[in-house]
Amino acid sequence: MKILSSWLRECVPGLTVSDRQLADDLTLRGIAVEGVFDLGVDGSVFEMDITTNRVDAMNHYGVAREAAIIYGLQLKPIETALPEPQSGSTFPVAIEEPTLCGRFTARVLRNVKIQPSTGIVAERFRLLEQKLISNAVDATNFCTLAIGQPTHVFDLDKLEGGIIVRRARKGEKVRTLDGIERTLDPEDLVVADEKQAHGIAGVMGGWDSMITADTKNVLVEAAWFDPVTVRRSSKRHVLHTDASHRFERGADFNAPPVASALVSRILLEAGGYQVGPFTDVIIPEAEARTAKRAAIVFSLGEVKRILGPTEESEGITASTAEAILTGLGCALVKDDHTSTNKSSREPSLDPSRAVSMESAATSASDSQSYGVTLPSWRLDLEREIDLVEEIARVYGYNRFQNTLPAFAGSIIELPYAGHEATVRRTLLALGWTEAISSTFCAAGDAALFAPQPNSIVAMGNPLSEEAGVLRPSLLPGMLSMLALNLNRDVEDAALFEMGTVFSGSPERVDERPVLAIGATGHGLTESEVTFYDIKGTLEDLLGKFSSRSIYFDNLQLPPWLHPGRSARVALDGSTVAWFGQLHPSEAERRKLKQTVFIGEVYLNRLCKQRLSQPVVRELSRFQPVRRDFSLLFPNSTTWAAIDDKLRSLDISELRSFEPKEVLREAKSIPAGHFSLLLRVVFQSQERTLREEDLQQFSQQVIAAMELIGGKLRS
């Protein structure tokens, strides 16, 4: 948005600082000036970046108000005086949707002269590089630039009867000012006459009643429309305008009469006159929600408690706070009946104690409180803390001391914080990367990955179909993240996420912590990720927790896993995880061309186990001895059986064992068997092992293997 410094100076007489200084001071107060462009004798153009909650500052008068507060100057009132209207009847206006249109004003001007704009309008449009159309259209655009209130002018002779603000009829069409015929939705609010719609309310006017060179009589409209309705219509018709940009953020309820007068003054300068009384239809309920909101209690003590000390010794005094709030447009009434229980006291609104600019210089104790009536143009102010923030903003954040807020109490660690930290640390050490996905997912994904049927929690107002329910599992988000990487040619990934999943119903939502992992390509090692890489990760992870037993099986596998390349993990007899290759049909549906391995761990069950305490052993000073055993086993023998049998041996010198080679289907191997080269390491903490010791240990290993069907190869 572009703002003229010369226009600001006209609104704030006595503004003597340079344009550069003004830009810096505005930026420090949150009214960001992104660039200053010198216009020579015409001042400067400020390129502004106004946040969406400050619609009141999206115009010259709003920015000028901020400048006046900063420098303690008076803001020049807007001139709205008009010649006395000639006699005539009141123009009829009917609001059929009072919840969507809170105020509608109409003013009839006759014998106007439609011509190119001249004077101050043409000059300021030239400096702002704004296109000139005609004095009628330019007057409405000038009003938006001046005070931020959108307006519209109708060719009065093209209207049939009065104005009716209503919802569109099903199938109704309107040709908007951009020349496009649009089919309206019954949810659209339209400004119509007795015959047809003449514009989408708050978005754009209609072609059939637009101003032309032949226009003689006009109707000036200025209104207040419901922000949500305007935004939905704007999105529905893909039609974002200056008017919709302001209406959908909350326009000033009291601005329409001022805007109507401003537009009418510009039009009447070229000739014509006003006929009949000014029409101003107000819906009391809408006014109560906006311009006549209830006063809120504000305490100076809260300002000092929350904001802390400033660089000035006196800090934020009562006179400073009063001056800032008054400058913002608030009406202050001192409350002499101060109570420590703020929730039980109401502001005293006796007009005889209203705070004026003259009384703003008086001091007050920290316990001084006020009843504050909020300005109609600041709908973002709702609570006492909002006023405290405004005081800090205008006073200047740079003027506060760099101190930490006071804190009394202690930090309480969450019950399973240590367990989750162990999980995170273990996975990071194994080469996994932590990621975060959305809390929402599509209903189809939820139905596939939900642990229990009919437990999906739907959103009442979803952002989209792809985010319509609360996630019952982290796996939809994990698969989306893996797909995102693959679609951008990142073919190697190993991700994990710890988060909350949801189940139950909208009335009662249960939450529980879950861990999800997903890998593809060479995400963990130099070779392709396999089922055994994921299994090894889970074994390392579960090994950090104390348990009586951990085993893997393939009972009741969920439908999203490949039935031959997946497993269930049971800890002390309870299921704690599922993992394996993503089912081929699901991979095809998601267009995943690489093999993807995923898994989900129920942290709520895992974290009930105590963390294993690491045991530190002194390193032996004596030489380790390695022995290799070439064994034959039936094909039905599993490594788990071999592992269990070796661990059960009563050999304290047995340090480690691992498979070095597995050979199948060779000529020297009997049918139905496989050959295993088993490497075992022996080492004593007390002495060097003798040959007879090693012979005894080896015999014990061979005997243990024979018990499960193994034998030494000859």
mmCIF file with all atom_site columns, N, CA and C in Angstrom, residues 10 20 106 133 232 494 630 632:
data_model
loop_
_atom_site.group_PDB
_atom_site.id
_atom_site.type_symbol
_atom_site.label_atom_id
_atom_site.label_alt_id
_atom_site.label_comp_id
_atom_site.label_asym_id
_atom_site.label_entity_id
_atom_site.label_seq_id
_atom_site.pdbx_PDB_ins_code
_atom_site.Cartn_x
_atom_site.Cartn_y
_atom_site.Cartn_z
_atom_site.occupancy
_atom_site.B_iso_or_equiv
_atom_site.pdbx_formal_charge
_atom_site.auth_seq_id
_atom_site.auth_comp_id
_atom_site.auth_asym_id
_atom_site.auth_atom_id
_atom_site.pdbx_PDB_model_num
ATOM 1  N N  . GLU A 1 10  ? -0.930  16.937  6.026   1.00 0.00 ? 10  GLU A N  1
ATOM 2  C CA . GLU A 1 10  ? -2.164  17.719  5.993   1.00 0.00 ? 10  GLU A CA 1
ATOM 3  C C  . GLU A 1 10  ? -3.116  17.263  7.098   1.00 0.00 ? 10  GLU A C  1
ATOM 4  N N  . ARG A 1 20  ? 11.967  10.557  6.503   1.00 0.00 ? 20  ARG A N  1
ATOM 5  C CA . ARG A 1 20  ? 12.741  9.373   6.903   1.00 0.00 ? 20  ARG A CA 1
ATOM 6  C C  . ARG A 1 20  ? 12.522  9.058   8.381   1.00 0.00 ? 20  ARG A C  1
ATOM 7  N N  . ALA A 1 106 ? -27.554 5.819   2.221   1.00 0.00 ? 106 ALA A N  1
ATOM 8  C CA . ALA A 1 106 ? -27.829 6.189   0.827   1.00 0.00 ? 106 ALA A CA 1
ATOM 9  C C  . ALA A 1 106 ? -28.067 7.696   0.756   1.00 0.00 ? 106 ALA A C  1
ATOM 10 N N  . ILE A 1 133 ? -10.464 7.599   -13.629 1.00 0.00 ? 133 ILE A N  1
ATOM 11 C CA . ILE A 1 133 ? -11.560 7.071   -14.455 1.00 0.00 ? 133 ILE A CA 1
ATOM 12 C C  . ILE A 1 133 ? -12.580 8.172   -14.716 1.00 0.00 ? 133 ILE A C  1
ATOM 13 N N  . ARG A 1 232 ? -16.225 -15.019 2.099   1.00 0.00 ? 232 ARG A N  1
ATOM 14 C CA . ARG A 1 232 ? -16.676 -16.227 1.398   1.00 0.00 ? 232 ARG A CA 1
ATOM 15 C C  . ARG A 1 232 ? -17.102 -15.920 -0.031  1.00 0.00 ? 232 ARG A C  1
ATOM 16 N N  . ALA A 1 494 ? 15.182  -41.149 5.748   1.00 0.00 ? 494 ALA A N  1
ATOM 17 C CA . ALA A 1 494 ? 14.865  -41.935 6.943   1.00 0.00 ? 494 ALA A CA 1
ATOM 18 C C  . ALA A 1 494 ? 14.337  -40.954 7.972   1.00 0.00 ? 494 ALA A C  1
ATOM 19 N N  . SER A 1 630 ? 31.469  -73.704 12.085  1.00 0.00 ? 630 SER A N  1
ATOM 20 C CA . SER A 1 630 ? 30.708  -73.942 10.859  1.00 0.00 ? 630 SER A CA 1
ATOM 21 C C  . SER A 1 630 ? 29.662  -74.998 11.185  1.00 0.00 ? 630 SER A C  1
ATOM 22 N N  . LEU A 1 632 ? 25.593  -76.767 10.642  1.00 0.00 ? 632 LEU A N  1
ATOM 23 C CA . LEU A 1 632 ? 24.454  -77.080 9.788   1.00 0.00 ? 632 LEU A CA 1
ATOM 24 C C  . LEU A 1 632 ? 23.186  -77.044 10.628  1.00 0.00 ? 632 LEU A C  1
#
